[in-house]
One Martini backbone bead per residue (centre of mass of N, CA, C, O) as a GRO file, in nm:
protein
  432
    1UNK     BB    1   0.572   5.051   3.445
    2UNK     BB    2   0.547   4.748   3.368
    3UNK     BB    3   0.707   4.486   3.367
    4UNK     BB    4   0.823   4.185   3.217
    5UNK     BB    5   0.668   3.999   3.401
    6UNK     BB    6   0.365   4.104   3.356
    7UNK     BB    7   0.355   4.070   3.056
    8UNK     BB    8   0.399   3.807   3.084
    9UNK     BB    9   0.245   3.523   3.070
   10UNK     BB   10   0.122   3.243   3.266
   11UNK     BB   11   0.294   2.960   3.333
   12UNK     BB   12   0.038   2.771   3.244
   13UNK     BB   13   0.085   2.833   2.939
   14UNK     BB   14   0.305   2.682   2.820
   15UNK     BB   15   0.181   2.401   2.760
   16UNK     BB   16  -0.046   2.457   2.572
   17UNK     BB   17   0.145   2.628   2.365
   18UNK     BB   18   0.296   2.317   2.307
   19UNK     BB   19   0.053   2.114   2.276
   20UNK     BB   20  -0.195   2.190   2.100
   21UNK     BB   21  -0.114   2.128   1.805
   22UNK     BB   22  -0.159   1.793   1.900
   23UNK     BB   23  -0.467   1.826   1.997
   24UNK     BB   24  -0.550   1.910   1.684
   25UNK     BB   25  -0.464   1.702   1.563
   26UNK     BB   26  -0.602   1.460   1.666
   27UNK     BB   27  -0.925   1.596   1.628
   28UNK     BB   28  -0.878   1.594   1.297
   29UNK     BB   29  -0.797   1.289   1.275
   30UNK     BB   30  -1.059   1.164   1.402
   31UNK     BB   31  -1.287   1.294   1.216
   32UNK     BB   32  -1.173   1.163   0.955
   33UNK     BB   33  -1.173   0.858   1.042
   34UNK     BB   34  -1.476   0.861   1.140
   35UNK     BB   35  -1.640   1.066   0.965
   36UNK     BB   36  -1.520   1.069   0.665
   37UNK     BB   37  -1.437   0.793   0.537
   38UNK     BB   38  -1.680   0.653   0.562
   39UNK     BB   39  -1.879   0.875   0.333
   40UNK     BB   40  -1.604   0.872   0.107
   41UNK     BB   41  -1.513   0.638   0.030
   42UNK     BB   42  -1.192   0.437  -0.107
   43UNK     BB   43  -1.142   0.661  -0.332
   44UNK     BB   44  -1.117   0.917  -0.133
   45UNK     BB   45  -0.938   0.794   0.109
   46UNK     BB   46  -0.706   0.768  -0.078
   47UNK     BB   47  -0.670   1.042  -0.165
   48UNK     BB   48  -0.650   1.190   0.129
   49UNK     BB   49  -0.371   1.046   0.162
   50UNK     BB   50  -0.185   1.097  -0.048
   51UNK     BB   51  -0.219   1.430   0.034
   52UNK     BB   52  -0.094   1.377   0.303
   53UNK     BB   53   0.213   1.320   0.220
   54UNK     BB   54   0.253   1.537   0.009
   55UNK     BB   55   0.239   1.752   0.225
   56UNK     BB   56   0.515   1.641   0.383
   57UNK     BB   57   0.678   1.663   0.145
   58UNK     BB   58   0.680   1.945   0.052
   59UNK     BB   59   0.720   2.112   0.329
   60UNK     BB   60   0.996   1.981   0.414
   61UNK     BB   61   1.113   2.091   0.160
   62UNK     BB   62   1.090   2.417   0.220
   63UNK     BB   63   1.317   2.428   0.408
   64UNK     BB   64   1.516   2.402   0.157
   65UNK     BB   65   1.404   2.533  -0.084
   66UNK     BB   66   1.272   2.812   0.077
   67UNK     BB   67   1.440   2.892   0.336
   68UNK     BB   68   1.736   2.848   0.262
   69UNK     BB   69   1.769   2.825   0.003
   70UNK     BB   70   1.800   2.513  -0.175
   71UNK     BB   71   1.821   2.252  -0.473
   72UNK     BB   72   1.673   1.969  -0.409
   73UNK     BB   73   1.651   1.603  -0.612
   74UNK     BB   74   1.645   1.365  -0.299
   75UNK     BB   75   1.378   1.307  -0.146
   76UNK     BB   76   1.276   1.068  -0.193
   77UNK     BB   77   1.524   0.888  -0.106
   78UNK     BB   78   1.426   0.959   0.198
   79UNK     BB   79   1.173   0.801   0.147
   80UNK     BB   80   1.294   0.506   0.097
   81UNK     BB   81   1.516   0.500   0.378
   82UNK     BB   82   1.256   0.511   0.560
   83UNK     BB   83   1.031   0.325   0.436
   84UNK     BB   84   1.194   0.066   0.447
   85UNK     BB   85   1.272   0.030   0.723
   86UNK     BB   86   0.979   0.040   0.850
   87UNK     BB   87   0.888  -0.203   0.703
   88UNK     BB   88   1.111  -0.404   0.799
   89UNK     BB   89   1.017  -0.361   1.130
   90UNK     BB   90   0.711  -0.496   1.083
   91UNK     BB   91   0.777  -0.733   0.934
   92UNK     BB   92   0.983  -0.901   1.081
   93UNK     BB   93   0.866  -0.809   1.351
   94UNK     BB   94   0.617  -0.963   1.326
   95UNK     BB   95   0.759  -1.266   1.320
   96UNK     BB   96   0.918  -1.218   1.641
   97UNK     BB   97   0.597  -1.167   1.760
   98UNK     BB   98   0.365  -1.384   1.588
   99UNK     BB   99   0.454  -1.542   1.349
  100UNK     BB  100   0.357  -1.317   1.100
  101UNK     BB  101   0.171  -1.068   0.903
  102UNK     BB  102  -0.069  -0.950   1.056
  103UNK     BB  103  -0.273  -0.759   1.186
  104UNK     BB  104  -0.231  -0.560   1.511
  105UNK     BB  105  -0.427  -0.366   1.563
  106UNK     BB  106  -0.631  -0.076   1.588
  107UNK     BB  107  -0.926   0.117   1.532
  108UNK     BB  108  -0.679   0.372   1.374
  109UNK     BB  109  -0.584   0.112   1.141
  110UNK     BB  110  -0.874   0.021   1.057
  111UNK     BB  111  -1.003  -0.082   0.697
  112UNK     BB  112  -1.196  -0.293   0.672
  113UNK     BB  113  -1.397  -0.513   0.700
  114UNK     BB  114  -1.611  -0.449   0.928
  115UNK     BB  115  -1.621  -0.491   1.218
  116UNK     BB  116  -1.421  -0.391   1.515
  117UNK     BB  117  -1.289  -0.585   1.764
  118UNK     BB  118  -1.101  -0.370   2.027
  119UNK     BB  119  -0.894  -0.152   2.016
  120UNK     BB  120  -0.765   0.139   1.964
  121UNK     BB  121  -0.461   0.058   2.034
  122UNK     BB  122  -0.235  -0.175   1.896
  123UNK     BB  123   0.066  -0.338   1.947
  124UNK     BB  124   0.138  -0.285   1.635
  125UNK     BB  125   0.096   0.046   1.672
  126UNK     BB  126   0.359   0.072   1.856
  127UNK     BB  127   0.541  -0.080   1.580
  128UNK     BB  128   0.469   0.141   1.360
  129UNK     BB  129   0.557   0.438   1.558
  130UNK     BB  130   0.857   0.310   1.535
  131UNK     BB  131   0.927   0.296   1.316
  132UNK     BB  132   0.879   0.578   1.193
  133UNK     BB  133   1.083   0.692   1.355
  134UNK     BB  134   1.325   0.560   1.266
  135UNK     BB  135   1.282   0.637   0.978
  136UNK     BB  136   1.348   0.937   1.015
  137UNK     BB  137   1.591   0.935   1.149
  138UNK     BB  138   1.768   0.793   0.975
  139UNK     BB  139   1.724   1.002   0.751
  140UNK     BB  140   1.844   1.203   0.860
  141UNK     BB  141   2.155   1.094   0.921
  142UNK     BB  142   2.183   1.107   0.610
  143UNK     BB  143   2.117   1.405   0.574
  144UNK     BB  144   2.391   1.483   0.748
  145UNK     BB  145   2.594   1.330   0.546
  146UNK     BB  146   2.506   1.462   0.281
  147UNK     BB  147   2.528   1.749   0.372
  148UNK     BB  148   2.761   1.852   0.496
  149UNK     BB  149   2.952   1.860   0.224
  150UNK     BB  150   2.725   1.953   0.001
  151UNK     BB  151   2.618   2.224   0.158
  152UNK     BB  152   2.868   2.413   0.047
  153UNK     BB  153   2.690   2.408  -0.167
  154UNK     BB  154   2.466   2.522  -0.499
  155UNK     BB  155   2.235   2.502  -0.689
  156UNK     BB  156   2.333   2.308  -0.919
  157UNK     BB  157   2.585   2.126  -0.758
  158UNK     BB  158   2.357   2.044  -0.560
  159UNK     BB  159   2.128   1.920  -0.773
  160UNK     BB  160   2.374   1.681  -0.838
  161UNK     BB  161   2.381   1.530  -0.550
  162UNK     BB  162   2.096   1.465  -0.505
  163UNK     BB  163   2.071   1.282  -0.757
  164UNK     BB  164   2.242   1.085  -0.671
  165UNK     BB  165   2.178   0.970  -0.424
  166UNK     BB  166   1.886   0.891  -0.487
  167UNK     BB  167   2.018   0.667  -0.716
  168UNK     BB  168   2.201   0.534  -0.449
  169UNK     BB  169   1.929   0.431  -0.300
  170UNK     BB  170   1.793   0.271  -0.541
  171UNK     BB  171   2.033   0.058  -0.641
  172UNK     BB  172   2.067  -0.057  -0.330
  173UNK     BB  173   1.749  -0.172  -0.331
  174UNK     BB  174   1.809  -0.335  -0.583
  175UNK     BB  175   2.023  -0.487  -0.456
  176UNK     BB  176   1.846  -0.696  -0.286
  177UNK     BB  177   1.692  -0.953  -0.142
  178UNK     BB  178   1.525  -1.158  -0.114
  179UNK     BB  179   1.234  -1.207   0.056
  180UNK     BB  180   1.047  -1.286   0.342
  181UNK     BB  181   0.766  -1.464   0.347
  182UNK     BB  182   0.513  -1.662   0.548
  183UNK     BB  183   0.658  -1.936   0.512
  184UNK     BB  184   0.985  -1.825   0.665
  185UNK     BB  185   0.996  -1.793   0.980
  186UNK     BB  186   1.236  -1.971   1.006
  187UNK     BB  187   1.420  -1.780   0.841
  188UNK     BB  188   1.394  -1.565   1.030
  189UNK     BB  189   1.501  -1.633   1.290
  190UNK     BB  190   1.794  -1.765   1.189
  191UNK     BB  191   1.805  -1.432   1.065
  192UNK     BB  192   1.990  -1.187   1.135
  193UNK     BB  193   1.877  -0.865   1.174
  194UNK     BB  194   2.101  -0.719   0.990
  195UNK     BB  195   2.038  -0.916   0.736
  196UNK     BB  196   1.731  -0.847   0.705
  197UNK     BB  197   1.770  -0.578   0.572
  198UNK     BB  198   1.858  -0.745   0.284
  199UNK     BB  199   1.550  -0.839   0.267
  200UNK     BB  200   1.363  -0.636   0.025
  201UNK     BB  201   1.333  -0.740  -0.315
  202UNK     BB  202   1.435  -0.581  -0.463
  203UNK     BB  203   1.315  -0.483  -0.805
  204UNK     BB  204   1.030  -0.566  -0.691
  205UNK     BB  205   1.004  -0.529  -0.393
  206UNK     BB  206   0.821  -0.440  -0.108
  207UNK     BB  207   0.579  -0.673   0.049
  208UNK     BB  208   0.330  -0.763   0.240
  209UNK     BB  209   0.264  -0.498   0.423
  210UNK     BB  210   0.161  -0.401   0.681
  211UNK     BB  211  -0.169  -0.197   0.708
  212UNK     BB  212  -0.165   0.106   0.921
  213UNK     BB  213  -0.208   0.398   0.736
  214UNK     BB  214  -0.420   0.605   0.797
  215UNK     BB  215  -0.584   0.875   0.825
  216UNK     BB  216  -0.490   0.951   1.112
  217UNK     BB  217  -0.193   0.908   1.059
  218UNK     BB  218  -0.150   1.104   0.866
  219UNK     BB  219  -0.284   1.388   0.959
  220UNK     BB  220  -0.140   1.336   1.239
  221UNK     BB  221   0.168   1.421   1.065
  222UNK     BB  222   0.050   1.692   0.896
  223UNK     BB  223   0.029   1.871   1.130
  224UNK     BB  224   0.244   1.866   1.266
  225UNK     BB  225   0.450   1.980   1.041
  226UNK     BB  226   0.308   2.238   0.986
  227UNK     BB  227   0.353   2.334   1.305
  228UNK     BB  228   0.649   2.318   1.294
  229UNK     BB  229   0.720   2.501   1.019
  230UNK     BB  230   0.574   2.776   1.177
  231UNK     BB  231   0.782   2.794   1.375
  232UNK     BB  232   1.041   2.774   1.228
  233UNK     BB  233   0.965   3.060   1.060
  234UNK     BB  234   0.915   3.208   1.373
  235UNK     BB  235   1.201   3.159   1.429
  236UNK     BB  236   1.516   3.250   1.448
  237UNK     BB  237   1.616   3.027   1.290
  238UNK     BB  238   1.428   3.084   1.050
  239UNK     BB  239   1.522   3.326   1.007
  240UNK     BB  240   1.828   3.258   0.951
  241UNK     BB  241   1.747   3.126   0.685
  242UNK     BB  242   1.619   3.344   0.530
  243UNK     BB  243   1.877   3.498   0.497
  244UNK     BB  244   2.053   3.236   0.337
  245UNK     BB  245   1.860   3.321   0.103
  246UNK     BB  246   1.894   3.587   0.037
  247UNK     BB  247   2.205   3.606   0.192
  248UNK     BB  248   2.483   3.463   0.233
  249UNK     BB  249   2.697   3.727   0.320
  250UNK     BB  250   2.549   3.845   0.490
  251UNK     BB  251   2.494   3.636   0.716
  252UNK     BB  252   2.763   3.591   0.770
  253UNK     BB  253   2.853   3.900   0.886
  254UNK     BB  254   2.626   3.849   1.094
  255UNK     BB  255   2.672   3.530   1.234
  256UNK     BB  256   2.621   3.311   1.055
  257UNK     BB  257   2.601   2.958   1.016
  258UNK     BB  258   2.530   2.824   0.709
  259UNK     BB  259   2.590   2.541   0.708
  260UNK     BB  260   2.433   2.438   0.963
  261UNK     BB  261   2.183   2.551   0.891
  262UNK     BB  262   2.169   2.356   0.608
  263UNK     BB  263   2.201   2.101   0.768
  264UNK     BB  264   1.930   2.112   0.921
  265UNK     BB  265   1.743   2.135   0.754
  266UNK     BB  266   1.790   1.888   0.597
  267UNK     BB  267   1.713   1.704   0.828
  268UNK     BB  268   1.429   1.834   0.863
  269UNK     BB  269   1.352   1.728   0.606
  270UNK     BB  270   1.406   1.405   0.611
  271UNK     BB  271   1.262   1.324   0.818
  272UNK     BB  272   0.988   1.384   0.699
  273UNK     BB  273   1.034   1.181   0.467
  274UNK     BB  274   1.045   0.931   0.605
  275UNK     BB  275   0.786   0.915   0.737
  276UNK     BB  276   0.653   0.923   0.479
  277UNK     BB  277   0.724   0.633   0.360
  278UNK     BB  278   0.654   0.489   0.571
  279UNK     BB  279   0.324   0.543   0.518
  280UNK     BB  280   0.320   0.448   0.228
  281UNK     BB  281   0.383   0.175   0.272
  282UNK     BB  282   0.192   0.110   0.435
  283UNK     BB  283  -0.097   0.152   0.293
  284UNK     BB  284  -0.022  -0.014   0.018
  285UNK     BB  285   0.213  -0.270   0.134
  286UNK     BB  286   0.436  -0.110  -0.060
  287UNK     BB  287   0.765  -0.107  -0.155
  288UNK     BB  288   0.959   0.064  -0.407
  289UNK     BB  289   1.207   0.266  -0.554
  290UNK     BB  290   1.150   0.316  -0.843
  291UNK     BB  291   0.912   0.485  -0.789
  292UNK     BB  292   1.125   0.678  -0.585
  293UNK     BB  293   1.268   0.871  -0.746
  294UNK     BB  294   1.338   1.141  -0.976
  295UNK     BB  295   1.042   1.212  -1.041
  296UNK     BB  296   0.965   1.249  -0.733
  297UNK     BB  297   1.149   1.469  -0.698
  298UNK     BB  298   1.012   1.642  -0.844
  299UNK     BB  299   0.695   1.667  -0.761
  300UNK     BB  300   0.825   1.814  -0.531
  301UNK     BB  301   0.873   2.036  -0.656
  302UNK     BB  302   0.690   2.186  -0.772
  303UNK     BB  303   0.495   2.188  -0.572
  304UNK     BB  304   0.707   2.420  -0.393
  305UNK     BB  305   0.697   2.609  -0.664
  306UNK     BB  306   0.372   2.636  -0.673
  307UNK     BB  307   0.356   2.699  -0.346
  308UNK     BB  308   0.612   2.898  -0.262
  309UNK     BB  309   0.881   3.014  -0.186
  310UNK     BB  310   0.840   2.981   0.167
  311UNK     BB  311   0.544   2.840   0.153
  312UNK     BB  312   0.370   2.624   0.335
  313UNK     BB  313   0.071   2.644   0.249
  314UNK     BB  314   0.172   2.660  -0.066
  315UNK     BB  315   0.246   2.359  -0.061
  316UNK     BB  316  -0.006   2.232   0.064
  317UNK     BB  317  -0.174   2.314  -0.205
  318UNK     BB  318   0.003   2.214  -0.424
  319UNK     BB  319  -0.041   1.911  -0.329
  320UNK     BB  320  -0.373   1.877  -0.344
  321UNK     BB  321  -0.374   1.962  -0.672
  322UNK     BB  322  -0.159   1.743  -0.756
  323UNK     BB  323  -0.353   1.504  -0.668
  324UNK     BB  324  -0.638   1.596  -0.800
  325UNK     BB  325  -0.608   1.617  -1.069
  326UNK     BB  326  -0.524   1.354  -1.247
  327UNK     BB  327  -0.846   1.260  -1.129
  328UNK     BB  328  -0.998   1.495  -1.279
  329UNK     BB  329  -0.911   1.389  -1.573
  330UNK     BB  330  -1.029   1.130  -1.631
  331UNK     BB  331  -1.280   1.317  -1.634
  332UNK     BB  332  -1.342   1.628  -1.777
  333UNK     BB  333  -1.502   1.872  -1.635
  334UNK     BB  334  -1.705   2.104  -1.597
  335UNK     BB  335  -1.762   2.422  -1.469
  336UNK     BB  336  -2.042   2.333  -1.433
  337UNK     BB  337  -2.083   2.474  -1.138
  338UNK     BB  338  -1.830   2.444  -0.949
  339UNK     BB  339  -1.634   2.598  -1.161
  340UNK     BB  340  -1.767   2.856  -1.116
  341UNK     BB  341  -1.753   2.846  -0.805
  342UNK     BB  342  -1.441   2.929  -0.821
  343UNK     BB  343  -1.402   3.132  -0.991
  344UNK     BB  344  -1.575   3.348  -0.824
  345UNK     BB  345  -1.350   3.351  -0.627
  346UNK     BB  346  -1.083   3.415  -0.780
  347UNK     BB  347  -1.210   3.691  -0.887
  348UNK     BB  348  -1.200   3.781  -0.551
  349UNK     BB  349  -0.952   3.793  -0.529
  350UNK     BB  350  -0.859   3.930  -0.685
  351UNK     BB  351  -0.977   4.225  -0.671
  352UNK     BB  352  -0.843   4.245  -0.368
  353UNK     BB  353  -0.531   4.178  -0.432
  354UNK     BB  354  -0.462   4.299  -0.677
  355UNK     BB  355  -0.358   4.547  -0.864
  356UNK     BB  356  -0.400   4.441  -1.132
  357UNK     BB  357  -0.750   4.342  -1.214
  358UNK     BB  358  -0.791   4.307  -1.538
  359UNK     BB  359  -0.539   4.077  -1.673
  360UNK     BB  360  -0.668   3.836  -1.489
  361UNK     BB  361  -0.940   3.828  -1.539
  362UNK     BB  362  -0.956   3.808  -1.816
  363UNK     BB  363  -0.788   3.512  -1.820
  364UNK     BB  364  -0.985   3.345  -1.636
  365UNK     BB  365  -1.220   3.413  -1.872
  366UNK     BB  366  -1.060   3.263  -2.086
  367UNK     BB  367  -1.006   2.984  -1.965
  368UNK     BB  368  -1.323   2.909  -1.923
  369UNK     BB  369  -1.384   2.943  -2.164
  370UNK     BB  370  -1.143   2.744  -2.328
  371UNK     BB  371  -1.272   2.505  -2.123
  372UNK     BB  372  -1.506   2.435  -2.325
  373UNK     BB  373  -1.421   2.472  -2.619
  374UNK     BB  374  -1.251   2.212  -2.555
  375UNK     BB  375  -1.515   2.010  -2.512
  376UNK     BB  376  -1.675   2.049  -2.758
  377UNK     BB  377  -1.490   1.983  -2.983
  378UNK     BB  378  -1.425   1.740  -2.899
  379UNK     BB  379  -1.734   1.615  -2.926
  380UNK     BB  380  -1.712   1.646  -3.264
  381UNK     BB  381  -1.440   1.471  -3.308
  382UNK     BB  382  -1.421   1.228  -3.115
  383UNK     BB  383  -1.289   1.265  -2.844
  384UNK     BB  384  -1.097   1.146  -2.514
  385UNK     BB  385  -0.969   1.336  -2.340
  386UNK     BB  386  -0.851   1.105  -2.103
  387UNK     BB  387  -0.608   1.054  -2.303
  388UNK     BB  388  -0.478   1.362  -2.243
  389UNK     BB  389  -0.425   1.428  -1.949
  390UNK     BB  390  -0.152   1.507  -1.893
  391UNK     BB  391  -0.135   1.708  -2.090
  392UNK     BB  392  -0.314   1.883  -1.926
  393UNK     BB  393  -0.175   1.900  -1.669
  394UNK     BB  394   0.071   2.051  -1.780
  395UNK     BB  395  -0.102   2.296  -1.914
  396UNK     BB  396  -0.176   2.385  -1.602
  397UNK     BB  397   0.090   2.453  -1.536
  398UNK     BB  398   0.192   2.656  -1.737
  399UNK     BB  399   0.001   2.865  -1.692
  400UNK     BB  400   0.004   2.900  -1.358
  401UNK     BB  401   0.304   3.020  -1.390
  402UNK     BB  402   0.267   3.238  -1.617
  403UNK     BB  403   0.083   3.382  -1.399
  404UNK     BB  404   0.250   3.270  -1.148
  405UNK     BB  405   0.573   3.268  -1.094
  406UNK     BB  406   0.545   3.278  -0.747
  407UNK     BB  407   0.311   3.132  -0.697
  408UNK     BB  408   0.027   3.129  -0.519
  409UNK     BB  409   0.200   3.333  -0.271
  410UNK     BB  410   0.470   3.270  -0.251
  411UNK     BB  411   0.617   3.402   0.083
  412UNK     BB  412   0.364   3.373   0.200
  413UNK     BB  413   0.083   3.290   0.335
  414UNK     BB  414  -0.258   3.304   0.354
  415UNK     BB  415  -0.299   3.498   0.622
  416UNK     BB  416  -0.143   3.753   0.500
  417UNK     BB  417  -0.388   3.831   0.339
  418UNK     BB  418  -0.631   3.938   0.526
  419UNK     BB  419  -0.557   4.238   0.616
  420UNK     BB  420  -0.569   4.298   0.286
  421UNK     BB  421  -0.900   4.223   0.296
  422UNK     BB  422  -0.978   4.424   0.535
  423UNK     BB  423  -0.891   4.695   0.404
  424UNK     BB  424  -1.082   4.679   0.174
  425UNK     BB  425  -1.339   4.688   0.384
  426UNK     BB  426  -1.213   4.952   0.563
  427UNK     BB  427  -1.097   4.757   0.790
  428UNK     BB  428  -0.861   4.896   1.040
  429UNK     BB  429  -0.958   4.844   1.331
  430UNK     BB  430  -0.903   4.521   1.295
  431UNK     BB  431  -0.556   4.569   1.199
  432UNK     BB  432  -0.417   4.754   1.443
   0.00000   0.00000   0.00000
């Protein structure tokens, strides 16, 4: 019998096997802007980006409320104190180092108008991803002062202290002073570092932030996120925390230690919120704190409890339907014919997966009967759907619940699903 060193892989196969990740995300996002973002126009490319931030903060907050168990609606904050910071990192740091706040970036960064003669990557661009890493880092470190202390606590206990944060990091940056704007670079050279960071726009928000964060380097954080977020749930760490949301007293009397984990959790989403804050502001230019309130933090709990708690795939496609929804809804379209062709695909999962399949296709079947007849009816009474589009959004949200109470997926991932379609169609020895 082979011992175990024969068994394990050879030696070179390890820095790909930790590598690799980052080599697809690389080419996933260079796809996406070199050869997608040109041909789907300027307002499907700034969906694209929105859905990919939203992505990352869904995700990331899957670690705290679906890993963990634990209930935080403060992710918002977390993107707010990373966001703000990498903002004016770029901003200030641009006036001490070329006297400007002008695109100083590479052809990775660039979405303006005409062709871009540059190099690929400008110094810019190495002051965007250093800002945007400290933005990340910053916020964890928030992350571990707020969670040590509170998540000792839980459940509803936990929901009041996490909305508090965010609400106290929404009014101490609006509390901050007027920025300085573009003719103020003397004034900006005479104010210490650490003084800067205090002139951030208060209630107006901070703008005129040098937009670096385009397709690619969204896309290549949302990969990252994704691959890092299956690794910690399929590692020892990640079972331990999976043990934590199902019993916390079993847990503990096994030698986890609850509290750590759930603080490393915390850190571990708040990184990412931090990220994405920063590319949020660097893509539109500006960031208001106002904006990232507890209202976004709901959105981003929403998307993780609507793609299953536990599940990062759940998280990743609730993320993508909630920001496609309310602009598919600006003007509410037929089911025929691609609504049609999206129906007979869900009726094919139904078919394949649901243990009771007449219920479901009934319900299906007949919400595209009901969203036909009442885009009928709207035309005869002369409504306007897109004037009650948020309605209509909402829901959308509660049949989706109500069908689905446990979210797209639950706790499984969209591939442990395979198995048991290849089951069905009785490759067995496919699967074994």
């Amino acid at each position: 019998m082979p011992d175990s060193a024969d068994r394990s892989s050879p030696f070179w196969l390890t820095p790909i096997r930790a590598t690799w990740p980052l080599a697809l995300a690389i080419v996933i996002a260079a796809i996406l802007h070199f050869f997608v973002r040109p041909y789907i126009g300027e307002y499907q490319s700034n969906l694209l980006l929105f859905a990919g931030i939203n992505i990352i903060l869904a995700v990331s907050l899957t670690v705290v409320n679906g890993f963990a168990g634990q209930f935080s609606i403060g992710h918002a904050g977390f993107m707010s104190v990373g966001g703000y910071l990498a903002a004016a990192i770029v901003y200030y740091g641009s006036f001490r180092i070329w006297n400007n706040v002008d695109f100083h970036g590479g052809l990775l960064s660039w979405t303006g108008i005409g062709a871009f003669h540059g190099p690929l990557i400008g110094s810019g661009d190495l002051l965007f991803l250093g800002a945007c890493l400290l933005g990340g880092i910053f916020a964890m470190l928030i992350g571990w002062v707020v969670g040590l202390p509170s998540l000792r606590l839980r459940g509803d206990y936990l929901a009041i202290v996490t909305l508090g944060f965010g609400e106290i990091v929404r009014v101490v940056l609006q509390g901050t002073q007027e920025q300085f704007y573009a003719g103020d670079a003397d004034a900006v050279h005479a104010t210490g570092t650490l003084k800067l960071f205090n002139h951030l726009g208060g209630a107006l928000g901070f703008i005129g932030i040098p937009t670096y964060a385009t397709v690619f380097w969204v896309w290549l954080v949302v990969i990252i996120t994704l691959a890092a977020t299956i690794r910690l749930k399929r590692s020892s760490y990640g079972r331990a925390l999976l043990s934590v949301r199902e019993d916390e007293i079993a847990a503990q009397a096994m030698g986890v230690n609850i509290t750590r984990y759930k603080v490393r959790a915390f850190m571990f989403g708040a990184f990412f919120a931090g990220v994405a804050g920063a590319l949020y502001g660097m893509q539109i230019g500006s960031i208001n704190s106002g904006d990232l309130a507890f209202l976004k933090s709901f959105d981003i709990v929403i998307m993780v409890v609507l793609g299953g708690l536990g599940s990062v795939s759940g998280a990743a496609l609730a993320a993508v339907l909630l920001t496609l929804l309310p602009e598919l809804l600006r003007d509410p379209p037929s089911i025929w014919p691609w609504g049609l062709v999206i129906a007979i695909i869900i009726a094919a999962l139904i078919w394949l997966l649901a243990p009771r399949r007449l219920g479901p296709l009934i319900v299906l079947a007949s919400l595209c009967v009901g969203w036909e007849a009442m885009r009928w009816a709207a035309r005869k009474i002369g409504i306007n759907l897109s004037d009650y589009r948020m309605i209509l959004y909402s829901l959308t949200l509660i049949v989706i619940m109500i069908v689905r109470p446990q979210g797209l997926f639950g706790i499984r991932e969209i591939w442990d699903y395979f198995p048991i379609i290849l089951r069905r169609f009785g490759w067995r020895r496919a699967v074994s």
